[in-house]
């Protein structure tokens, strides 16, 4: 049997440097745990635009459809701000999500003990926090038609459409219930049923799906109140399920509760392929951070933890995923800090590659 395949798309900004650290981790698992992947690498975002004039070449799209999992760094940068909307780096990422039909985006927000002081919220509000946001990723206002900028009378009108079919809501809800079953058996669904018809339908469908999961305690919240509750007392939540746009906002909020965007991974999952594995793309929640790109300052942990999610959700290697997560935890507990995790003056931060090396050393110590 051939090895499982991984397509690596480092992308732009800090993407390539954090991905270089993930390569060290992948190599370690191959050498020390017999977990060997066929790894290939390609371009996405601005890097792809620079070479091909498009943020995602058709050949790359085809490759992404064939592999067992895609690992992506980040896309975008100021250099590309002037480009036409249709070829902006972000379009490459959105095309991957849409064409791979990755409808369920898992964004965990976990507060590592060693970083509890780092949150902008009080320590007791965030210490031990472990929540999961499930964001619908292939529909809603991100993709709804009609869209565009049109002329009306003597002015222009910008149009986007929030649109959800029952089946789109159902499959996202189902994936959230399944996750809740494996976690704390609590699910909170967030929409704006008080102002949006799509929100009314969302609430109805989620409630209906919930009948298949009687053990899961289901609640509903308006998304604005949800944002408020997330900052007031985030530990009331276990799993949150919400639409594409609300999920974009709420997951950034939840991420910052934990102290640093540089720590948070994500998984975007679709329907099972012929081999039973879900279509999958893994990426850090942080962006391309052009202001620090190329300086060895970036924190590779979010990307490393995204690979841990790949081990768990694509390759059924939950124990190896835990080994990697524990290694990251140990490195933090030992006080290794990249610049984003330091607020003390006068301490020299670890570089991107020093952080990667420390995680490899902690893996080694785990044997
Ligand atoms: C995210 C990002 C993307 C989004 C951008 C880069 C298109 O903010 O993954 O949260 O809006 O979905
Ligand atoms: Mg976002």
Tab-separated table of C-alpha atoms and ligand atoms in Angstrom:
chain	number	residue	atom	x	y	z
A	1	UNK	CA	0.000	0.000	0.000
A	2	UNK	CA	1.309	3.440	-0.814
A	3	UNK	CA	1.859	6.050	1.869
A	4	UNK	CA	-0.844	8.605	2.549
A	5	UNK	CA	-0.306	11.795	0.571
A	6	UNK	CA	0.043	15.352	1.781
A	7	UNK	CA	0.005	18.457	-0.392
A	8	UNK	CA	1.794	21.382	1.215
A	9	UNK	CA	0.857	24.883	0.108
A	10	UNK	CA	3.035	27.326	2.105
A	11	UNK	CA	1.553	30.416	0.413
A	12	UNK	CA	2.599	33.949	1.337
A	13	UNK	CA	4.143	36.019	4.113
A	14	UNK	CA	5.092	33.895	7.113
A	15	UNK	CA	3.489	30.819	5.476
A	16	UNK	CA	6.750	29.398	4.060
A	17	UNK	CA	8.741	29.891	7.291
A	18	UNK	CA	6.171	28.278	9.587
A	19	UNK	CA	5.705	25.461	7.083
A	20	UNK	CA	9.458	24.782	7.115
A	21	UNK	CA	9.069	23.935	10.821
A	22	UNK	CA	6.142	21.612	10.076
A	23	UNK	CA	8.399	19.814	7.596
A	24	UNK	CA	10.767	19.053	10.502
A	25	UNK	CA	7.849	17.561	12.449
A	26	UNK	CA	6.679	15.506	9.467
A	27	UNK	CA	10.221	14.187	9.013
A	28	UNK	CA	10.419	13.295	12.694
A	29	UNK	CA	7.198	11.276	12.568
A	30	UNK	CA	8.510	9.477	9.491
A	31	UNK	CA	11.858	8.638	11.048
A	32	UNK	CA	10.758	7.886	14.614
A	33	UNK	CA	7.128	6.762	14.465
A	34	UNK	CA	6.939	5.074	11.068
A	35	UNK	CA	4.265	7.586	10.032
A	36	UNK	CA	5.455	8.267	6.504
A	37	UNK	CA	3.760	10.597	4.033
A	38	UNK	CA	4.238	11.231	0.336
A	39	UNK	CA	4.722	14.976	0.517
A	40	UNK	CA	4.427	17.304	-2.447
A	41	UNK	CA	4.542	21.081	-2.453
A	42	UNK	CA	2.939	23.735	-4.632
A	43	UNK	CA	1.980	27.417	-4.794
A	44	UNK	CA	-1.130	29.228	-3.594
A	45	UNK	CA	-2.151	32.866	-3.141
A	46	UNK	CA	0.194	35.670	-4.126
A	47	UNK	CA	3.033	33.209	-4.689
A	48	UNK	CA	0.914	31.420	-7.299
A	49	UNK	CA	-0.176	34.728	-8.805
A	50	UNK	CA	3.432	35.838	-9.218
A	51	UNK	CA	4.269	32.688	-11.193
A	52	UNK	CA	1.017	31.869	-13.014
A	53	UNK	CA	-1.113	35.034	-12.913
A	54	UNK	CA	-3.738	33.211	-10.859
A	55	UNK	CA	-3.904	32.584	-7.077
A	56	UNK	CA	-4.538	28.879	-7.684
A	57	UNK	CA	-3.439	27.055	-10.819
A	58	UNK	CA	-5.847	24.409	-12.174
A	59	UNK	CA	-3.126	21.763	-11.797
A	60	UNK	CA	-2.780	22.643	-8.105
A	61	UNK	CA	-6.554	22.471	-7.675
A	62	UNK	CA	-6.553	19.020	-9.301
A	63	UNK	CA	-3.729	17.845	-7.027
A	64	UNK	CA	-5.614	19.094	-3.954
A	65	UNK	CA	-8.605	16.975	-4.998
A	66	UNK	CA	-6.453	13.847	-5.211
A	67	UNK	CA	-4.361	13.931	-2.045
A	68	UNK	CA	-5.382	12.633	1.369
A	69	UNK	CA	-4.905	16.031	2.990
A	70	UNK	CA	-3.800	19.567	2.164
A	71	UNK	CA	-1.712	21.636	4.578
A	72	UNK	CA	-1.811	25.375	3.910
A	73	UNK	CA	0.298	28.191	5.392
A	74	UNK	CA	-1.284	31.581	4.734
A	75	UNK	CA	-2.242	33.795	1.801
A	76	UNK	CA	-2.149	37.520	1.086
A	77	UNK	CA	0.018	40.603	1.455
A	78	UNK	CA	-0.039	44.348	0.782
A	79	UNK	CA	1.711	43.860	-2.549
A	80	UNK	CA	-1.457	42.215	-3.852
A	81	UNK	CA	-3.943	44.847	-2.602
A	82	UNK	CA	-3.992	46.506	-5.998
A	83	UNK	CA	-4.993	43.327	-7.854
A	84	UNK	CA	-8.428	42.789	-9.314
A	85	UNK	CA	-10.766	41.071	-6.820
A	86	UNK	CA	-10.952	37.944	-8.997
A	87	UNK	CA	-7.225	37.207	-8.682
A	88	UNK	CA	-6.570	38.335	-5.123
A	89	UNK	CA	-4.635	35.739	-3.061
A	90	UNK	CA	-7.726	35.053	-0.887
A	91	UNK	CA	-9.588	33.798	-3.973
A	92	UNK	CA	-7.152	30.867	-4.137
A	93	UNK	CA	-8.074	29.774	-0.634
A	94	UNK	CA	-11.792	30.299	-1.218
A	95	UNK	CA	-11.622	28.237	-4.413
A	96	UNK	CA	-9.983	25.357	-2.521
A	97	UNK	CA	-12.696	25.466	0.143
A	98	UNK	CA	-15.505	25.640	-2.417
A	99	UNK	CA	-14.314	23.058	-4.947
A	100	UNK	CA	-13.205	20.572	-2.302
A	101	UNK	CA	-16.593	21.233	-0.672
A	102	UNK	CA	-15.054	21.659	2.793
A	103	UNK	CA	-18.238	22.538	4.597
A	104	UNK	CA	-17.160	21.969	8.185
A	105	UNK	CA	-14.448	24.238	9.558
A	106	UNK	CA	-13.196	23.244	13.000
A	107	UNK	CA	-11.566	26.048	14.944
A	108	UNK	CA	-10.552	25.046	18.439
A	109	UNK	CA	-9.787	27.776	20.968
A	110	UNK	CA	-7.728	26.253	23.708
A	111	UNK	CA	-5.871	28.169	26.364
A	112	UNK	CA	-2.524	26.624	27.202
A	113	UNK	CA	-1.845	26.906	30.949
A	114	UNK	CA	1.520	28.511	30.347
A	115	UNK	CA	-0.165	31.296	28.376
A	116	UNK	CA	-3.178	32.043	30.592
A	117	UNK	CA	-1.531	35.286	31.720
A	118	UNK	CA	-1.202	36.358	28.160
A	119	UNK	CA	-4.874	36.813	27.372
A	120	UNK	CA	-6.324	40.314	27.465
A	121	UNK	CA	-9.028	38.844	29.721
A	122	UNK	CA	-8.589	37.941	33.383
A	123	UNK	CA	-6.764	34.701	34.008
A	124	UNK	CA	-9.677	32.898	35.708
A	125	UNK	CA	-11.914	33.659	32.711
A	126	UNK	CA	-9.612	31.875	30.267
A	127	UNK	CA	-7.511	29.353	32.222
A	128	UNK	CA	-8.384	25.854	31.064
A	129	UNK	CA	-10.563	27.138	28.224
A	130	UNK	CA	-11.244	24.490	25.575
A	131	UNK	CA	-13.967	25.281	23.070
A	132	UNK	CA	-14.535	24.356	19.450
A	133	UNK	CA	-16.155	26.561	16.852
A	134	UNK	CA	-17.650	24.753	13.874
A	135	UNK	CA	-17.975	27.269	11.061
A	136	UNK	CA	-19.934	26.460	7.892
A	137	UNK	CA	-17.401	27.144	5.160
A	138	UNK	CA	-18.829	26.702	1.667
A	139	UNK	CA	-21.952	28.825	1.559
A	140	UNK	CA	-23.685	31.843	3.077
A	141	UNK	CA	-22.790	35.399	2.194
A	142	UNK	CA	-19.275	34.386	1.113
A	143	UNK	CA	-20.627	32.643	-1.968
A	144	UNK	CA	-24.322	33.619	-2.336
A	145	UNK	CA	-25.671	35.037	-5.605
A	146	UNK	CA	-26.485	37.677	-6.682
A	147	UNK	CA	-23.339	39.529	-5.766
A	148	UNK	CA	-21.359	42.378	-7.221
A	149	UNK	CA	-21.263	46.133	-7.544
A	150	UNK	CA	-23.950	47.480	-9.876
A	151	UNK	CA	-25.104	50.888	-11.092
A	152	UNK	CA	-28.494	52.025	-9.865
A	153	UNK	CA	-29.685	55.485	-10.852
A	154	UNK	CA	-26.713	57.730	-10.354
A	155	UNK	CA	-24.873	55.671	-7.756
A	156	UNK	CA	-23.299	52.256	-7.260
A	157	UNK	CA	-24.717	49.515	-5.072
A	158	UNK	CA	-22.685	46.735	-3.444
A	159	UNK	CA	-24.562	43.453	-3.199
A	160	UNK	CA	-23.951	40.173	-1.387
A	161	UNK	CA	-26.498	37.514	-0.607
A	162	UNK	CA	-26.875	35.406	2.499
A	163	UNK	CA	-28.262	32.092	1.266
A	164	UNK	CA	-28.474	28.713	2.957
A	165	UNK	CA	-30.195	25.543	1.801
A	166	UNK	CA	-31.532	23.064	4.337
A	167	UNK	CA	-28.985	20.456	3.290
A	168	UNK	CA	-26.105	22.906	3.737
A	169	UNK	CA	-27.246	23.706	7.254
A	170	UNK	CA	-27.906	20.076	8.018
A	171	UNK	CA	-24.476	18.738	7.124
A	172	UNK	CA	-22.685	21.464	9.073
A	173	UNK	CA	-24.959	20.873	12.064
A	174	UNK	CA	-24.443	17.128	11.898
A	175	UNK	CA	-20.663	17.487	11.978
A	176	UNK	CA	-20.994	19.759	15.022
A	177	UNK	CA	-23.251	17.298	16.854
A	178	UNK	CA	-20.818	14.464	16.075
A	179	UNK	CA	-17.987	16.511	17.580
A	180	UNK	CA	-20.058	17.433	20.613
A	181	UNK	CA	-20.674	13.719	21.208
A	182	UNK	CA	-16.896	13.194	21.404
A	183	UNK	CA	-16.427	16.198	23.704
A	184	UNK	CA	-18.604	17.710	26.446
A	185	UNK	CA	-21.977	16.971	24.756
A	186	UNK	CA	-22.992	20.612	24.640
A	187	UNK	CA	-23.747	22.484	21.437
A	188	UNK	CA	-24.689	26.149	21.046
A	189	UNK	CA	-25.946	27.264	17.638
A	190	UNK	CA	-25.540	30.950	16.730
A	191	UNK	CA	-27.444	32.931	14.080
A	192	UNK	CA	-29.575	36.053	13.808
A	193	UNK	CA	-33.048	34.515	13.664
A	194	UNK	CA	-34.386	37.814	15.012
A	195	UNK	CA	-33.545	39.653	11.791
A	196	UNK	CA	-32.673	37.104	9.083
A	197	UNK	CA	-34.848	34.443	7.451
A	198	UNK	CA	-31.725	32.375	6.834
A	199	UNK	CA	-31.280	32.484	10.613
A	200	UNK	CA	-34.820	31.219	11.204
A	201	UNK	CA	-34.196	28.298	8.850
A	202	UNK	CA	-30.796	27.683	10.458
A	203	UNK	CA	-32.375	27.391	13.899
A	204	UNK	CA	-35.153	25.074	12.642
A	205	UNK	CA	-32.792	22.718	10.835
A	206	UNK	CA	-30.283	22.554	13.698
A	207	UNK	CA	-33.134	21.763	16.102
A	208	UNK	CA	-34.343	19.000	13.769
A	209	UNK	CA	-30.870	17.441	13.453
A	210	UNK	CA	-30.618	17.607	17.238
A	211	UNK	CA	-33.367	14.999	17.529
A	212	UNK	CA	-30.807	12.450	16.306
A	213	UNK	CA	-28.526	13.436	19.197
A	214	UNK	CA	-30.680	13.324	22.339
A	215	UNK	CA	-27.569	13.182	24.544
A	216	UNK	CA	-26.322	16.531	23.318
A	217	UNK	CA	-27.630	19.562	25.185
A	218	UNK	CA	-28.559	22.011	22.410
A	219	UNK	CA	-28.970	25.750	22.923
A	220	UNK	CA	-29.431	28.707	20.558
A	221	UNK	CA	-28.084	32.228	20.782
A	222	UNK	CA	-28.207	35.284	18.584
A	223	UNK	CA	-24.707	35.723	17.207
A	224	UNK	CA	-24.264	39.200	18.706
A	225	UNK	CA	-25.204	37.933	22.156
A	226	UNK	CA	-22.883	34.996	21.475
A	227	UNK	CA	-19.978	37.394	20.919
A	228	UNK	CA	-20.799	39.092	24.223
A	229	UNK	CA	-21.059	35.778	26.098
A	230	UNK	CA	-17.763	34.603	24.581
A	231	UNK	CA	-15.961	37.536	26.164
A	232	UNK	CA	-17.976	37.454	29.416
A	233	UNK	CA	-17.593	33.755	30.336
A	234	UNK	CA	-16.272	31.629	27.461
A	235	UNK	CA	-16.095	28.456	29.541
A	236	UNK	CA	-19.900	28.133	29.359
A	237	UNK	CA	-19.392	26.797	25.816
A	238	UNK	CA	-18.249	23.427	24.520
A	239	UNK	CA	-19.017	23.327	20.786
A	240	UNK	CA	-20.443	26.296	18.860
A	241	UNK	CA	-21.916	25.908	15.378
A	242	UNK	CA	-22.500	28.912	13.170
A	243	UNK	CA	-22.550	30.156	9.588
A	244	UNK	CA	-19.677	31.257	7.388
A	245	UNK	CA	-19.584	34.991	8.204
A	246	UNK	CA	-20.485	34.798	11.894
A	247	UNK	CA	-17.968	31.972	12.192
A	248	UNK	CA	-15.265	34.137	10.659
A	249	UNK	CA	-15.852	36.863	13.268
A	250	UNK	CA	-16.516	34.674	16.288
A	251	UNK	CA	-13.486	32.480	15.653
A	252	UNK	CA	-11.147	35.482	15.596
A	253	UNK	CA	-12.695	36.626	18.846
A	254	UNK	CA	-12.380	33.169	20.411
A	255	UNK	CA	-8.808	32.911	19.178
A	256	UNK	CA	-7.740	36.083	20.949
A	257	UNK	CA	-9.265	34.848	24.226
A	258	UNK	CA	-6.461	32.331	24.322
A	259	UNK	CA	-3.728	34.957	24.188
A	260	UNK	CA	-2.284	34.509	20.757
A	261	UNK	CA	-3.509	33.959	17.261
A	262	UNK	CA	-0.119	32.333	16.709
A	263	UNK	CA	-1.233	29.217	18.589
A	264	UNK	CA	-4.454	28.246	16.860
A	265	UNK	CA	-4.918	25.558	14.221
A	266	UNK	CA	-7.920	24.699	12.089
A	267	UNK	CA	-9.307	21.839	10.040
A	268	UNK	CA	-11.683	22.177	7.107
A	269	UNK	CA	-13.444	18.930	6.364
A	270	UNK	CA	-15.743	17.707	3.614
A	271	UNK	CA	-17.454	14.485	2.668
A	272	UNK	CA	-15.601	11.158	2.867
A	273	UNK	CA	-13.547	10.170	-0.187
A	274	UNK	CA	-13.483	6.662	-1.680
A	275	UNK	CA	-10.855	5.623	0.898
A	276	UNK	CA	-13.087	6.742	3.765
A	277	UNK	CA	-10.980	9.759	4.691
A	278	UNK	CA	-12.727	13.118	4.589
A	279	UNK	CA	-11.653	15.702	2.035
A	280	UNK	CA	-9.492	17.893	4.210
A	281	UNK	CA	-7.465	21.062	4.392
A	282	UNK	CA	-5.559	22.127	7.506
A	283	UNK	CA	-4.334	25.658	8.137
A	284	UNK	CA	-3.370	27.954	10.993
A	285	UNK	CA	-6.008	30.547	11.897
A	286	UNK	CA	-3.464	33.375	11.679
A	287	UNK	CA	-2.833	35.126	8.391
A	288	UNK	CA	0.274	35.888	6.385
A	289	UNK	CA	1.519	38.612	8.815
A	290	UNK	CA	3.480	40.513	6.146
A	291	UNK	CA	4.892	42.916	8.765
A	292	UNK	CA	7.072	40.170	10.265
A	293	UNK	CA	7.505	37.896	7.240
A	294	UNK	CA	10.984	36.675	6.431
A	295	UNK	CA	12.446	37.722	9.785
A	296	UNK	CA	12.282	34.434	11.675
A	297	UNK	CA	9.881	35.968	14.203
A	298	UNK	CA	6.715	34.008	13.404
A	299	UNK	CA	5.287	31.428	15.780
A	300	UNK	CA	5.101	28.065	13.971
A	301	UNK	CA	2.874	26.451	16.650
A	302	UNK	CA	-0.480	27.087	14.930
A	303	UNK	CA	0.777	25.423	11.770
A	304	UNK	CA	2.379	22.575	13.741
A	305	UNK	CA	-0.900	22.057	15.625
A	306	UNK	CA	-2.760	22.072	12.301
A	307	UNK	CA	-0.637	19.081	11.319
A	308	UNK	CA	-1.666	17.476	14.632
A	309	UNK	CA	-5.291	17.960	13.576
A	310	UNK	CA	-4.447	16.254	10.268
A	311	UNK	CA	-3.033	13.270	12.169
A	312	UNK	CA	-6.268	13.073	14.171
A	313	UNK	CA	-8.988	13.823	11.612
A	314	UNK	CA	-7.512	12.524	8.346
A	315	UNK	CA	-5.276	9.677	9.432
A	316	UNK	CA	-6.965	8.350	12.548
A	317	UNK	CA	-3.746	8.826	14.531
A	318	UNK	CA	-5.261	10.447	17.608
A	319	UNK	CA	-2.466	9.189	19.893
A	320	UNK	CA	0.241	10.655	17.687
A	321	UNK	CA	-1.758	13.910	17.477
A	322	UNK	CA	-1.881	14.031	21.281
A	323	UNK	CA	1.866	13.332	21.419
A	324	UNK	CA	2.473	16.376	19.217
A	325	UNK	CA	0.045	18.590	21.157
A	326	UNK	CA	1.700	17.576	24.426
A	327	UNK	CA	5.112	18.371	22.945
A	328	UNK	CA	3.952	21.905	22.120
A	329	UNK	CA	2.479	22.237	25.600
A	330	UNK	CA	5.760	21.127	27.178
A	331	UNK	CA	7.775	23.603	25.139
A	332	UNK	CA	5.524	26.416	26.348
A	333	UNK	CA	5.662	25.175	29.928
A	334	UNK	CA	9.471	25.188	29.644
A	335	UNK	CA	9.236	28.883	28.829
A	336	UNK	CA	10.189	28.841	25.162
A	337	UNK	CA	8.485	31.881	23.618
A	338	UNK	CA	8.350	33.377	20.163
A	339	UNK	CA	7.934	37.171	20.062
A	340	UNK	CA	4.120	37.029	19.945
A	341	UNK	CA	4.124	35.238	23.320
A	342	UNK	CA	6.376	37.706	25.132
A	343	UNK	CA	5.492	40.957	26.794
A	344	UNK	CA	8.493	41.250	29.046
A	345	UNK	CA	11.065	43.769	27.974
A	346	UNK	CA	14.604	42.546	27.610
A	347	UNK	CA	13.917	38.897	26.983
A	348	UNK	CA	15.185	37.558	23.707
A	349	UNK	CA	12.424	35.661	21.926
A	350	UNK	CA	12.959	32.287	20.323
A	351	UNK	CA	13.108	32.389	16.547
A	352	UNK	CA	10.708	30.458	14.326
A	353	UNK	CA	13.228	27.696	13.783
A	354	UNK	CA	14.262	27.572	17.461
A	355	UNK	CA	10.607	27.018	18.349
A	356	UNK	CA	10.351	24.231	15.743
A	357	UNK	CA	13.540	22.620	17.047
A	358	UNK	CA	12.232	22.788	20.620
A	359	UNK	CA	9.066	20.946	19.580
A	360	UNK	CA	11.146	18.260	17.834
A	361	UNK	CA	13.268	17.915	21.008
A	362	UNK	CA	10.094	17.561	23.116
A	363	UNK	CA	8.822	14.885	20.704
A	364	UNK	CA	12.123	13.102	21.055
A	365	UNK	CA	11.780	13.237	24.860
A	366	UNK	CA	8.297	11.715	24.576
A	367	UNK	CA	9.663	8.396	23.300
B	1	LIG	C1	-10.229	33.048	7.659
B	1	LIG	C2	-9.811	34.224	6.824
B	1	LIG	C3	-10.412	34.066	5.437
B	1	LIG	C4	-11.907	34.162	5.550
B	1	LIG	C5	-9.851	35.048	4.381
B	1	LIG	C6	-8.354	35.005	4.295
B	1	LIG	C7	-10.473	34.795	3.026
B	1	LIG	O1	-10.200	35.406	7.459
B	1	LIG	O2	-9.910	31.912	7.253
B	1	LIG	O3	-10.833	33.243	8.702
B	1	LIG	O4	-12.492	35.250	5.554
B	1	LIG	O5	-12.535	33.101	5.645
B	2	LIG	MG1	-11.019	35.132	9.410
